[in-house]
């Protein structure tokens, strides 16, 4: 998917997660115990699971990989539980400490968004801190909107519903936005079943970091392309801090600007062809 479509899907699925969290908390009630902070932990965990799971689901669906979808949604849900369980009590504590300032609760929602962003950074190709920063900013803005609508609308349930929809959407959009704004290198698929999809390569760029395998097998490759003419492990990308080296691992060949290569240093805007799929390599200096 293009960058705009990824922003759109992250926002839509984040909002869907907010709606799920709203419905679950309404069905179960907001006060599980007489201890307000313990109740906040439980409610926050439920809301966090809904938003984290759905944002992770969007990440997997965009790449059309069942295994990645399951992994991203599960990790997003688990870290969403942690984020909600930590963030909501922080929000309530700051609310009490600062004399009832509703915007103080946004800080807790920022912590919540940060952990969901960590999950996105782990399962995607970006560095974890970039996903975390996007989640933090999205949680702060979304949390502020949540508290505003809860106080502004006369119907408390409606205010909470609108606020959680906006919170989920804000976290999802900012994770994608910051990740893209700060990305250093990525592959853009120009032909094939995933045409328009972009794979961010930042976490593979370090010289002492992991390499990225390009192939057709979701269990054996980091960048998975559904193309029958691509081997399970077709090519390898190795970072060197300032650039990538592309190495062929296949019998069918890896082509760079229409020339078959065994190994080559990648430059900005070069075209990689493997099987029937073409990708353009982009980098920022």
PDB file of C-alpha atoms in Angstrom:
ATOM      1  CA  UNK A   1       0.000   0.000   0.000  1.00  0.00           C
ATOM      2  CA  UNK A   2       1.088   3.572  -0.590  1.00  0.00           C
ATOM      3  CA  UNK A   3       1.969   5.807   2.327  1.00  0.00           C
ATOM      4  CA  UNK A   4      -1.390   7.578   2.237  1.00  0.00           C
ATOM      5  CA  UNK A   5      -3.242   4.264   2.184  1.00  0.00           C
ATOM      6  CA  UNK A   6      -1.206   2.994   5.139  1.00  0.00           C
ATOM      7  CA  UNK A   7      -2.054   6.152   7.088  1.00  0.00           C
ATOM      8  CA  UNK A   8      -5.702   5.592   6.173  1.00  0.00           C
ATOM      9  CA  UNK A   9      -5.756   1.929   7.201  1.00  0.00           C
ATOM     10  CA  UNK A  10      -3.873   2.567  10.434  1.00  0.00           C
ATOM     11  CA  UNK A  11      -6.356   5.303  11.311  1.00  0.00           C
ATOM     12  CA  UNK A  12      -9.426   3.220  10.424  1.00  0.00           C
ATOM     13  CA  UNK A  13      -8.248   0.108  12.252  1.00  0.00           C
ATOM     14  CA  UNK A  14      -7.119   2.173  15.242  1.00  0.00           C
ATOM     15  CA  UNK A  15     -10.587   3.745  15.425  1.00  0.00           C
ATOM     16  CA  UNK A  16     -12.131   0.281  15.142  1.00  0.00           C
ATOM     17  CA  UNK A  17      -9.990  -0.828  18.082  1.00  0.00           C
ATOM     18  CA  UNK A  18     -11.207   2.166  20.076  1.00  0.00           C
ATOM     19  CA  UNK A  19     -14.812   1.195  19.314  1.00  0.00           C
ATOM     20  CA  UNK A  20     -14.134  -2.375  20.446  1.00  0.00           C
ATOM     21  CA  UNK A  21     -12.534  -1.136  23.677  1.00  0.00           C
ATOM     22  CA  UNK A  22     -15.527   1.148  24.260  1.00  0.00           C
ATOM     23  CA  UNK A  23     -18.027  -1.669  23.793  1.00  0.00           C
ATOM     24  CA  UNK A  24     -16.133  -4.111  26.006  1.00  0.00           C
ATOM     25  CA  UNK A  25     -15.750  -1.602  28.837  1.00  0.00           C
ATOM     26  CA  UNK A  26     -19.450  -0.691  28.559  1.00  0.00           C
ATOM     27  CA  UNK A  27     -20.547  -4.319  28.688  1.00  0.00           C
ATOM     28  CA  UNK A  28     -18.364  -5.143  31.678  1.00  0.00           C
ATOM     29  CA  UNK A  29     -18.748  -1.823  33.476  1.00  0.00           C
ATOM     30  CA  UNK A  30     -16.142   0.700  34.550  1.00  0.00           C
ATOM     31  CA  UNK A  31     -15.769  -0.323  38.200  1.00  0.00           C
ATOM     32  CA  UNK A  32     -14.522  -3.848  38.683  1.00  0.00           C
ATOM     33  CA  UNK A  33     -13.397  -3.229  42.259  1.00  0.00           C
ATOM     34  CA  UNK A  34     -13.721  -0.597  44.956  1.00  0.00           C
ATOM     35  CA  UNK A  35     -10.090   0.391  44.254  1.00  0.00           C
ATOM     36  CA  UNK A  36     -10.213   3.062  41.542  1.00  0.00           C
ATOM     37  CA  UNK A  37      -6.640   2.426  40.396  1.00  0.00           C
ATOM     38  CA  UNK A  38      -7.155  -1.320  40.061  1.00  0.00           C
ATOM     39  CA  UNK A  39     -10.294  -0.627  38.038  1.00  0.00           C
ATOM     40  CA  UNK A  40      -8.276   1.712  35.791  1.00  0.00           C
ATOM     41  CA  UNK A  41      -5.704  -1.053  35.258  1.00  0.00           C
ATOM     42  CA  UNK A  42      -8.375  -3.509  34.122  1.00  0.00           C
ATOM     43  CA  UNK A  43     -10.322  -1.060  31.962  1.00  0.00           C
ATOM     44  CA  UNK A  44      -7.108   0.296  30.430  1.00  0.00           C
ATOM     45  CA  UNK A  45      -5.970  -3.236  29.593  1.00  0.00           C
ATOM     46  CA  UNK A  46      -9.243  -3.940  27.759  1.00  0.00           C
ATOM     47  CA  UNK A  47      -9.120  -0.709  25.766  1.00  0.00           C
ATOM     48  CA  UNK A  48      -5.432  -1.225  25.053  1.00  0.00           C
ATOM     49  CA  UNK A  49      -5.988  -4.724  23.735  1.00  0.00           C
ATOM     50  CA  UNK A  50      -8.673  -3.541  21.306  1.00  0.00           C
ATOM     51  CA  UNK A  51      -6.608  -0.685  19.868  1.00  0.00           C
ATOM     52  CA  UNK A  52      -3.267  -2.522  19.866  1.00  0.00           C
ATOM     53  CA  UNK A  53      -4.741  -5.660  18.283  1.00  0.00           C
ATOM     54  CA  UNK A  54      -6.471  -3.744  15.486  1.00  0.00           C
ATOM     55  CA  UNK A  55      -3.447  -1.582  14.618  1.00  0.00           C
ATOM     56  CA  UNK A  56      -1.331  -4.750  14.480  1.00  0.00           C
ATOM     57  CA  UNK A  57      -4.001  -6.351  12.307  1.00  0.00           C
ATOM     58  CA  UNK A  58      -3.749  -3.461   9.834  1.00  0.00           C
ATOM     59  CA  UNK A  59       0.029  -3.904   9.588  1.00  0.00           C
ATOM     60  CA  UNK A  60      -0.316  -7.577   8.689  1.00  0.00           C
ATOM     61  CA  UNK A  61      -3.248  -7.173   6.302  1.00  0.00           C
ATOM     62  CA  UNK A  62      -1.432  -4.516   4.276  1.00  0.00           C
ATOM     63  CA  UNK A  63       1.329  -7.010   3.438  1.00  0.00           C
ATOM     64  CA  UNK A  64      -1.167  -9.858   2.839  1.00  0.00           C
ATOM     65  CA  UNK A  65       0.733 -12.272   5.045  1.00  0.00           C
ATOM     66  CA  UNK A  66      -1.257 -14.515   7.368  1.00  0.00           C
ATOM     67  CA  UNK A  67       1.685 -15.257   9.646  1.00  0.00           C
ATOM     68  CA  UNK A  68       2.705 -11.601   9.915  1.00  0.00           C
ATOM     69  CA  UNK A  69      -0.921 -10.616  10.517  1.00  0.00           C
ATOM     70  CA  UNK A  70      -1.215 -13.067  13.409  1.00  0.00           C
ATOM     71  CA  UNK A  71       2.134 -12.032  14.894  1.00  0.00           C
ATOM     72  CA  UNK A  72       1.556  -8.276  14.552  1.00  0.00           C
ATOM     73  CA  UNK A  73      -1.988  -8.364  15.943  1.00  0.00           C
ATOM     74  CA  UNK A  74      -1.042 -10.605  18.876  1.00  0.00           C
ATOM     75  CA  UNK A  75       1.989  -8.523  19.830  1.00  0.00           C
ATOM     76  CA  UNK A  76       0.022  -5.306  19.352  1.00  0.00           C
ATOM     77  CA  UNK A  77      -2.753  -6.631  21.578  1.00  0.00           C
ATOM     78  CA  UNK A  78      -0.354  -7.768  24.324  1.00  0.00           C
ATOM     79  CA  UNK A  79       1.579  -4.496  24.414  1.00  0.00           C
ATOM     80  CA  UNK A  80      -1.731  -2.654  24.187  1.00  0.00           C
ATOM     81  CA  UNK A  81      -2.814  -4.476  27.350  1.00  0.00           C
ATOM     82  CA  UNK A  82       0.413  -3.382  29.049  1.00  0.00           C
ATOM     83  CA  UNK A  83       0.052   0.175  27.738  1.00  0.00           C
ATOM     84  CA  UNK A  84      -3.533   0.511  28.932  1.00  0.00           C
ATOM     85  CA  UNK A  85      -2.843  -1.132  32.284  1.00  0.00           C
ATOM     86  CA  UNK A  86       0.066   1.268  32.902  1.00  0.00           C
ATOM     87  CA  UNK A  87      -1.214   4.388  31.153  1.00  0.00           C
ATOM     88  CA  UNK A  88      -4.720   4.650  32.574  1.00  0.00           C
ATOM     89  CA  UNK A  89      -3.632   4.544  36.258  1.00  0.00           C
ATOM     90  CA  UNK A  90      -0.956   7.156  35.435  1.00  0.00           C
ATOM     91  CA  UNK A  91      -3.668   9.291  33.828  1.00  0.00           C
ATOM     92  CA  UNK A  92      -5.886   8.977  36.902  1.00  0.00           C
ATOM     93  CA  UNK A  93      -2.993   9.663  39.270  1.00  0.00           C
ATOM     94  CA  UNK A  94      -1.999  12.828  37.406  1.00  0.00           C
ATOM     95  CA  UNK A  95      -5.640  13.880  37.281  1.00  0.00           C
ATOM     96  CA  UNK A  96      -5.854  13.648  41.072  1.00  0.00           C
ATOM     97  CA  UNK A  97      -2.419  15.164  41.670  1.00  0.00           C
ATOM     98  CA  UNK A  98      -3.010  18.206  39.460  1.00  0.00           C
ATOM     99  CA  UNK A  99      -6.370  19.026  40.936  1.00  0.00           C
ATOM    100  CA  UNK A 100      -8.682  17.632  38.287  1.00  0.00           C
ATOM    101  CA  UNK A 101      -6.996  18.938  35.131  1.00  0.00           C
ATOM    102  CA  UNK A 102      -8.464  16.748  32.391  1.00  0.00           C
ATOM    103  CA  UNK A 103      -5.538  17.348  30.019  1.00  0.00           C
ATOM    104  CA  UNK A 104      -3.218  15.765  32.574  1.00  0.00           C
ATOM    105  CA  UNK A 105      -4.814  12.454  31.646  1.00  0.00           C
ATOM    106  CA  UNK A 106      -3.388  12.811  28.149  1.00  0.00           C
ATOM    107  CA  UNK A 107       0.062  11.973  29.567  1.00  0.00           C
ATOM    108  CA  UNK A 108      -1.184   8.547  30.584  1.00  0.00           C
ATOM    109  CA  UNK A 109      -2.649   7.988  27.138  1.00  0.00           C
ATOM    110  CA  UNK A 110       0.735   9.006  25.721  1.00  0.00           C
ATOM    111  CA  UNK A 111       2.373   6.131  27.640  1.00  0.00           C
ATOM    112  CA  UNK A 112      -0.371   3.881  26.306  1.00  0.00           C
ATOM    113  CA  UNK A 113       0.332   4.905  22.696  1.00  0.00           C
ATOM    114  CA  UNK A 114       4.087   4.557  23.195  1.00  0.00           C
ATOM    115  CA  UNK A 115       3.848   0.839  23.973  1.00  0.00           C
ATOM    116  CA  UNK A 116       1.561   0.192  21.005  1.00  0.00           C
ATOM    117  CA  UNK A 117       4.138   1.989  18.853  1.00  0.00           C
ATOM    118  CA  UNK A 118       6.848  -0.313  20.235  1.00  0.00           C
ATOM    119  CA  UNK A 119       4.849  -3.297  18.972  1.00  0.00           C
ATOM    120  CA  UNK A 120       4.586  -1.727  15.521  1.00  0.00           C
ATOM    121  CA  UNK A 121       8.339  -1.091  15.460  1.00  0.00           C
ATOM    122  CA  UNK A 122       9.093  -4.709  16.381  1.00  0.00           C
ATOM    123  CA  UNK A 123       6.852  -6.262  13.730  1.00  0.00           C
ATOM    124  CA  UNK A 124       7.573  -3.715  10.979  1.00  0.00           C
ATOM    125  CA  UNK A 125      10.786  -2.653   9.292  1.00  0.00           C
ATOM    126  CA  UNK A 126      11.239   0.590  11.193  1.00  0.00           C
ATOM    127  CA  UNK A 127      13.408   1.089  14.251  1.00  0.00           C
ATOM    128  CA  UNK A 128      11.467   0.554  17.450  1.00  0.00           C
ATOM    129  CA  UNK A 129      12.036   4.089  18.767  1.00  0.00           C
ATOM    130  CA  UNK A 130      10.339   5.601  15.708  1.00  0.00           C
ATOM    131  CA  UNK A 131       7.182   3.567  16.255  1.00  0.00           C
ATOM    132  CA  UNK A 132       7.331   4.437  19.955  1.00  0.00           C
ATOM    133  CA  UNK A 133       7.644   8.169  19.211  1.00  0.00           C
ATOM    134  CA  UNK A 134       4.689   8.043  16.824  1.00  0.00           C
ATOM    135  CA  UNK A 135       2.597   6.160  19.372  1.00  0.00           C
ATOM    136  CA  UNK A 136       3.540   8.627  22.115  1.00  0.00           C
ATOM    137  CA  UNK A 137       2.535  11.662  20.038  1.00  0.00           C
ATOM    138  CA  UNK A 138      -0.646   9.960  18.859  1.00  0.00           C
ATOM    139  CA  UNK A 139      -1.532   8.976  22.427  1.00  0.00           C
ATOM    140  CA  UNK A 140      -0.980  12.510  23.732  1.00  0.00           C
ATOM    141  CA  UNK A 141      -3.127  14.084  21.009  1.00  0.00           C
ATOM    142  CA  UNK A 142      -5.747  11.347  21.076  1.00  0.00           C
ATOM    143  CA  UNK A 143      -5.873  11.401  24.869  1.00  0.00           C
ATOM    144  CA  UNK A 144      -6.441  15.160  24.850  1.00  0.00           C
ATOM    145  CA  UNK A 145      -9.290  14.733  22.352  1.00  0.00           C
ATOM    146  CA  UNK A 146     -10.757  11.901  24.416  1.00  0.00           C
ATOM    147  CA  UNK A 147     -10.854  14.012  27.560  1.00  0.00           C
ATOM    148  CA  UNK A 148     -12.221  16.999  25.642  1.00  0.00           C
ATOM    149  CA  UNK A 149     -15.146  15.097  24.137  1.00  0.00           C
ATOM    150  CA  UNK A 150     -15.909  13.314  27.391  1.00  0.00           C
ATOM    151  CA  UNK A 151     -16.342  16.698  29.040  1.00  0.00           C
ATOM    152  CA  UNK A 152     -17.878  18.595  26.127  1.00  0.00           C
ATOM    153  CA  UNK A 153     -20.667  16.224  25.092  1.00  0.00           C
ATOM    154  CA  UNK A 154     -23.627  16.091  27.438  1.00  0.00           C
ATOM    155  CA  UNK A 155     -24.059  12.320  27.012  1.00  0.00           C
ATOM    156  CA  UNK A 156     -21.123  10.631  28.823  1.00  0.00           C
ATOM    157  CA  UNK A 157     -21.322   7.400  26.810  1.00  0.00           C
ATOM    158  CA  UNK A 158     -21.318   9.278  23.509  1.00  0.00           C
ATOM    159  CA  UNK A 159     -18.388  11.415  24.626  1.00  0.00           C
ATOM    160  CA  UNK A 160     -16.434   8.329  25.608  1.00  0.00           C
ATOM    161  CA  UNK A 161     -17.265   6.615  22.293  1.00  0.00           C
ATOM    162  CA  UNK A 162     -16.156   9.577  20.164  1.00  0.00           C
ATOM    163  CA  UNK A 163     -13.057  10.049  22.292  1.00  0.00           C
ATOM    164  CA  UNK A 164     -11.928   6.420  22.045  1.00  0.00           C
ATOM    165  CA  UNK A 165     -12.498   6.378  18.287  1.00  0.00           C
ATOM    166  CA  UNK A 166     -10.296   9.463  17.956  1.00  0.00           C
ATOM    167  CA  UNK A 167      -7.698   8.051  20.357  1.00  0.00           C
ATOM    168  CA  UNK A 168      -7.333   4.838  18.372  1.00  0.00           C
ATOM    169  CA  UNK A 169      -7.223   6.682  15.055  1.00  0.00           C
ATOM    170  CA  UNK A 170      -4.652   9.178  16.356  1.00  0.00           C
ATOM    171  CA  UNK A 171      -2.316   6.483  17.670  1.00  0.00           C
ATOM    172  CA  UNK A 172      -2.549   4.514  14.412  1.00  0.00           C
ATOM    173  CA  UNK A 173      -2.011   7.512  12.130  1.00  0.00           C
ATOM    174  CA  UNK A 174       0.920   8.946  14.098  1.00  0.00           C
ATOM    175  CA  UNK A 175       2.729   5.600  14.248  1.00  0.00           C
ATOM    176  CA  UNK A 176       2.593   5.395  10.436  1.00  0.00           C
ATOM    177  CA  UNK A 177       3.305   9.116   9.944  1.00  0.00           C
ATOM    178  CA  UNK A 178       6.407   9.363  12.145  1.00  0.00           C
ATOM    179  CA  UNK A 179       7.723   6.062  10.825  1.00  0.00           C
ATOM    180  CA  UNK A 180       7.531   7.358   7.261  1.00  0.00           C
ATOM    181  CA  UNK A 181       8.799  10.869   7.990  1.00  0.00           C
ATOM    182  CA  UNK A 182      11.913   9.514   9.713  1.00  0.00           C
ATOM    183  CA  UNK A 183      12.540   6.468   7.505  1.00  0.00           C
ATOM    184  CA  UNK A 184      15.977   6.302   5.892  1.00  0.00           C
ATOM    185  CA  UNK A 185      15.576   3.482   3.372  1.00  0.00           C
ATOM    186  CA  UNK A 186      12.697   1.541   1.874  1.00  0.00           C
ATOM    187  CA  UNK A 187      11.637  -0.644  -1.040  1.00  0.00           C
ATOM    188  CA  UNK A 188       8.635   0.331  -3.156  1.00  0.00           C
ATOM    189  CA  UNK A 189       6.981  -2.515  -5.069  1.00  0.00           C
ATOM    190  CA  UNK A 190       6.303  -1.362  -8.638  1.00  0.00           C
ATOM    191  CA  UNK A 191       4.824  -4.566 -10.092  1.00  0.00           C
ATOM    192  CA  UNK A 192       3.363  -7.811  -8.814  1.00  0.00           C
ATOM    193  CA  UNK A 193       0.616  -8.679  -6.330  1.00  0.00           C
ATOM    194  CA  UNK A 194       1.878  -6.179  -3.747  1.00  0.00           C
ATOM    195  CA  UNK A 195       2.186  -3.256  -6.165  1.00  0.00           C
ATOM    196  CA  UNK A 196       2.313   0.003  -4.229  1.00  0.00           C
ATOM    197  CA  UNK A 197       3.446  -1.623  -0.980  1.00  0.00           C
ATOM    198  CA  UNK A 198       6.491  -0.146   0.746  1.00  0.00           C
ATOM    199  CA  UNK A 199       8.859  -2.101   2.973  1.00  0.00           C
ATOM    200  CA  UNK A 200      10.845   0.068   5.367  1.00  0.00           C
ATOM    201  CA  UNK A 201      14.429  -1.134   5.867  1.00  0.00           C
ATOM    202  CA  UNK A 202      15.688   1.068   8.714  1.00  0.00           C
ATOM    203  CA  UNK A 203      16.187  -1.668  11.298  1.00  0.00           C
ATOM    204  CA  UNK A 204      18.331  -3.642   8.829  1.00  0.00           C
ATOM    205  CA  UNK A 205      20.663  -0.740   7.960  1.00  0.00           C
ATOM    206  CA  UNK A 206      23.137  -1.048  10.854  1.00  0.00           C
ATOM    207  CA  UNK A 207      26.390  -2.775   9.965  1.00  0.00           C
ATOM    208  CA  UNK A 208      26.174  -4.951  13.054  1.00  0.00           C
ATOM    209  CA  UNK A 209      22.408  -5.434  12.709  1.00  0.00           C
ATOM    210  CA  UNK A 210      20.348  -8.236  11.155  1.00  0.00           C
ATOM    211  CA  UNK A 211      20.212  -8.854   7.428  1.00  0.00           C
ATOM    212  CA  UNK A 212      16.932  -8.858   5.512  1.00  0.00           C
ATOM    213  CA  UNK A 213      16.026 -11.870   3.397  1.00  0.00           C
ATOM    214  CA  UNK A 214      13.768 -11.238   0.393  1.00  0.00           C
ATOM    215  CA  UNK A 215      11.773 -14.289  -0.648  1.00  0.00           C
ATOM    216  CA  UNK A 216       8.412 -15.965  -1.064  1.00  0.00           C
ATOM    217  CA  UNK A 217       8.269 -18.003   2.155  1.00  0.00           C
ATOM    218  CA  UNK A 218       6.828 -16.176   5.165  1.00  0.00           C
ATOM    219  CA  UNK A 219       8.702 -18.475   7.548  1.00  0.00           C
ATOM    220  CA  UNK A 220      12.090 -17.958   5.894  1.00  0.00           C
ATOM    221  CA  UNK A 221      12.050 -14.366   4.616  1.00  0.00           C
ATOM    222  CA  UNK A 222      11.782 -10.921   6.209  1.00  0.00           C
ATOM    223  CA  UNK A 223      10.349  -9.279   3.082  1.00  0.00           C
ATOM    224  CA  UNK A 224       7.801 -11.686   1.635  1.00  0.00           C
ATOM    225  CA  UNK A 225       6.630 -11.360  -1.977  1.00  0.00           C
ATOM    226  CA  UNK A 226       3.828 -13.687  -3.187  1.00  0.00           C
ATOM    227  CA  UNK A 227       5.398 -14.548  -6.549  1.00  0.00           C
ATOM    228  CA  UNK A 228       5.790 -18.187  -7.733  1.00  0.00           C
ATOM    229  CA  UNK A 229       8.959 -17.269  -9.619  1.00  0.00           C
ATOM    230  CA  UNK A 230      10.675 -16.060  -6.445  1.00  0.00           C
ATOM    231  CA  UNK A 231      12.600 -18.597  -4.344  1.00  0.00           C
ATOM    232  CA  UNK A 232      11.772 -19.009  -0.636  1.00  0.00           C
ATOM    233  CA  UNK A 233      15.031 -17.134   0.067  1.00  0.00           C
ATOM    234  CA  UNK A 234      15.865 -15.274  -3.098  1.00  0.00           C
ATOM    235  CA  UNK A 235      18.044 -12.273  -2.183  1.00  0.00           C
ATOM    236  CA  UNK A 236      19.764 -10.784   0.856  1.00  0.00           C
ATOM    237  CA  UNK A 237      20.048  -7.162   1.948  1.00  0.00           C
ATOM    238  CA  UNK A 238      22.943  -6.367   4.271  1.00  0.00           C
ATOM    239  CA  UNK A 239      23.296  -2.944   5.845  1.00  0.00           C
ATOM    240  CA  UNK A 240      26.571  -1.067   6.204  1.00  0.00           C
ATOM    241  CA  UNK A 241      25.372   1.976   8.212  1.00  0.00           C
ATOM    242  CA  UNK A 242      25.313   4.280   5.166  1.00  0.00           C
ATOM    243  CA  UNK A 243      24.151   1.898   2.414  1.00  0.00           C
ATOM    244  CA  UNK A 244      22.884  -1.594   1.592  1.00  0.00           C
ATOM    245  CA  UNK A 245      24.521  -4.430  -0.276  1.00  0.00           C
ATOM    246  CA  UNK A 246      22.209  -6.677  -2.319  1.00  0.00           C
ATOM    247  CA  UNK A 247      23.292 -10.301  -2.759  1.00  0.00           C
ATOM    248  CA  UNK A 248      21.687 -12.970  -4.945  1.00  0.00           C
ATOM    249  CA  UNK A 249      20.860 -16.275  -3.213  1.00  0.00           C
ATOM    250  CA  UNK A 250      18.879 -17.882  -6.019  1.00  0.00           C
ATOM    251  CA  UNK A 251      19.300 -19.940  -9.151  1.00  0.00           C
ATOM    252  CA  UNK A 252      16.833 -17.755 -11.071  1.00  0.00           C
ATOM    253  CA  UNK A 253      18.769 -14.540 -10.623  1.00  0.00           C
ATOM    254  CA  UNK A 254      18.525 -11.106  -9.061  1.00  0.00           C
ATOM    255  CA  UNK A 255      18.564  -8.116 -11.406  1.00  0.00           C
ATOM    256  CA  UNK A 256      19.606  -4.553 -10.645  1.00  0.00           C
ATOM    257  CA  UNK A 257      18.692  -1.999 -13.322  1.00  0.00           C
ATOM    258  CA  UNK A 258      18.132  -4.922 -15.735  1.00  0.00           C
ATOM    259  CA  UNK A 259      21.602  -6.412 -15.113  1.00  0.00           C
ATOM    260  CA  UNK A 260      22.006  -9.741 -13.355  1.00  0.00           C
ATOM    261  CA  UNK A 261      24.176  -9.388 -10.264  1.00  0.00           C
ATOM    262  CA  UNK A 262      25.819 -11.631  -7.733  1.00  0.00           C
ATOM    263  CA  UNK A 263      26.390  -8.800  -5.276  1.00  0.00           C
ATOM    264  CA  UNK A 264      26.128  -5.014  -5.611  1.00  0.00           C
ATOM    265  CA  UNK A 265      25.920  -1.839  -3.545  1.00  0.00           C
ATOM    266  CA  UNK A 266      22.478  -0.235  -3.818  1.00  0.00           C
ATOM    267  CA  UNK A 267      22.030   3.392  -4.853  1.00  0.00           C
ATOM    268  CA  UNK A 268      18.948   5.563  -4.590  1.00  0.00           C
ATOM    269  CA  UNK A 269      16.204   4.928  -7.205  1.00  0.00           C
ATOM    270  CA  UNK A 270      17.721   1.728  -8.561  1.00  0.00           C
ATOM    271  CA  UNK A 271      15.283  -0.956  -9.722  1.00  0.00           C
ATOM    272  CA  UNK A 272      15.487  -4.491  -8.342  1.00  0.00           C
ATOM    273  CA  UNK A 273      13.799  -7.308 -10.259  1.00  0.00           C
ATOM    274  CA  UNK A 274      13.315 -10.792  -8.857  1.00  0.00           C
ATOM    275  CA  UNK A 275      10.872 -13.196 -10.437  1.00  0.00           C
ATOM    276  CA  UNK A 276       8.040 -11.135 -11.915  1.00  0.00           C
ATOM    277  CA  UNK A 277       8.281  -8.468  -9.225  1.00  0.00           C
ATOM    278  CA  UNK A 278      10.025  -5.116  -9.589  1.00  0.00           C
ATOM    279  CA  UNK A 279      10.945  -2.879  -6.664  1.00  0.00           C
ATOM    280  CA  UNK A 280      12.579   0.540  -6.473  1.00  0.00           C
ATOM    281  CA  UNK A 281      15.103   1.184  -3.717  1.00  0.00           C
ATOM    282  CA  UNK A 282      14.804   4.591  -2.011  1.00  0.00           C
ATOM    283  CA  UNK A 283      17.113   6.153   0.542  1.00  0.00           C
ATOM    284  CA  UNK A 284      17.539   9.458   2.360  1.00  0.00           C
ATOM    285  CA  UNK A 285      20.927  10.972   3.024  1.00  0.00           C
TER     286      UNK A 285
END
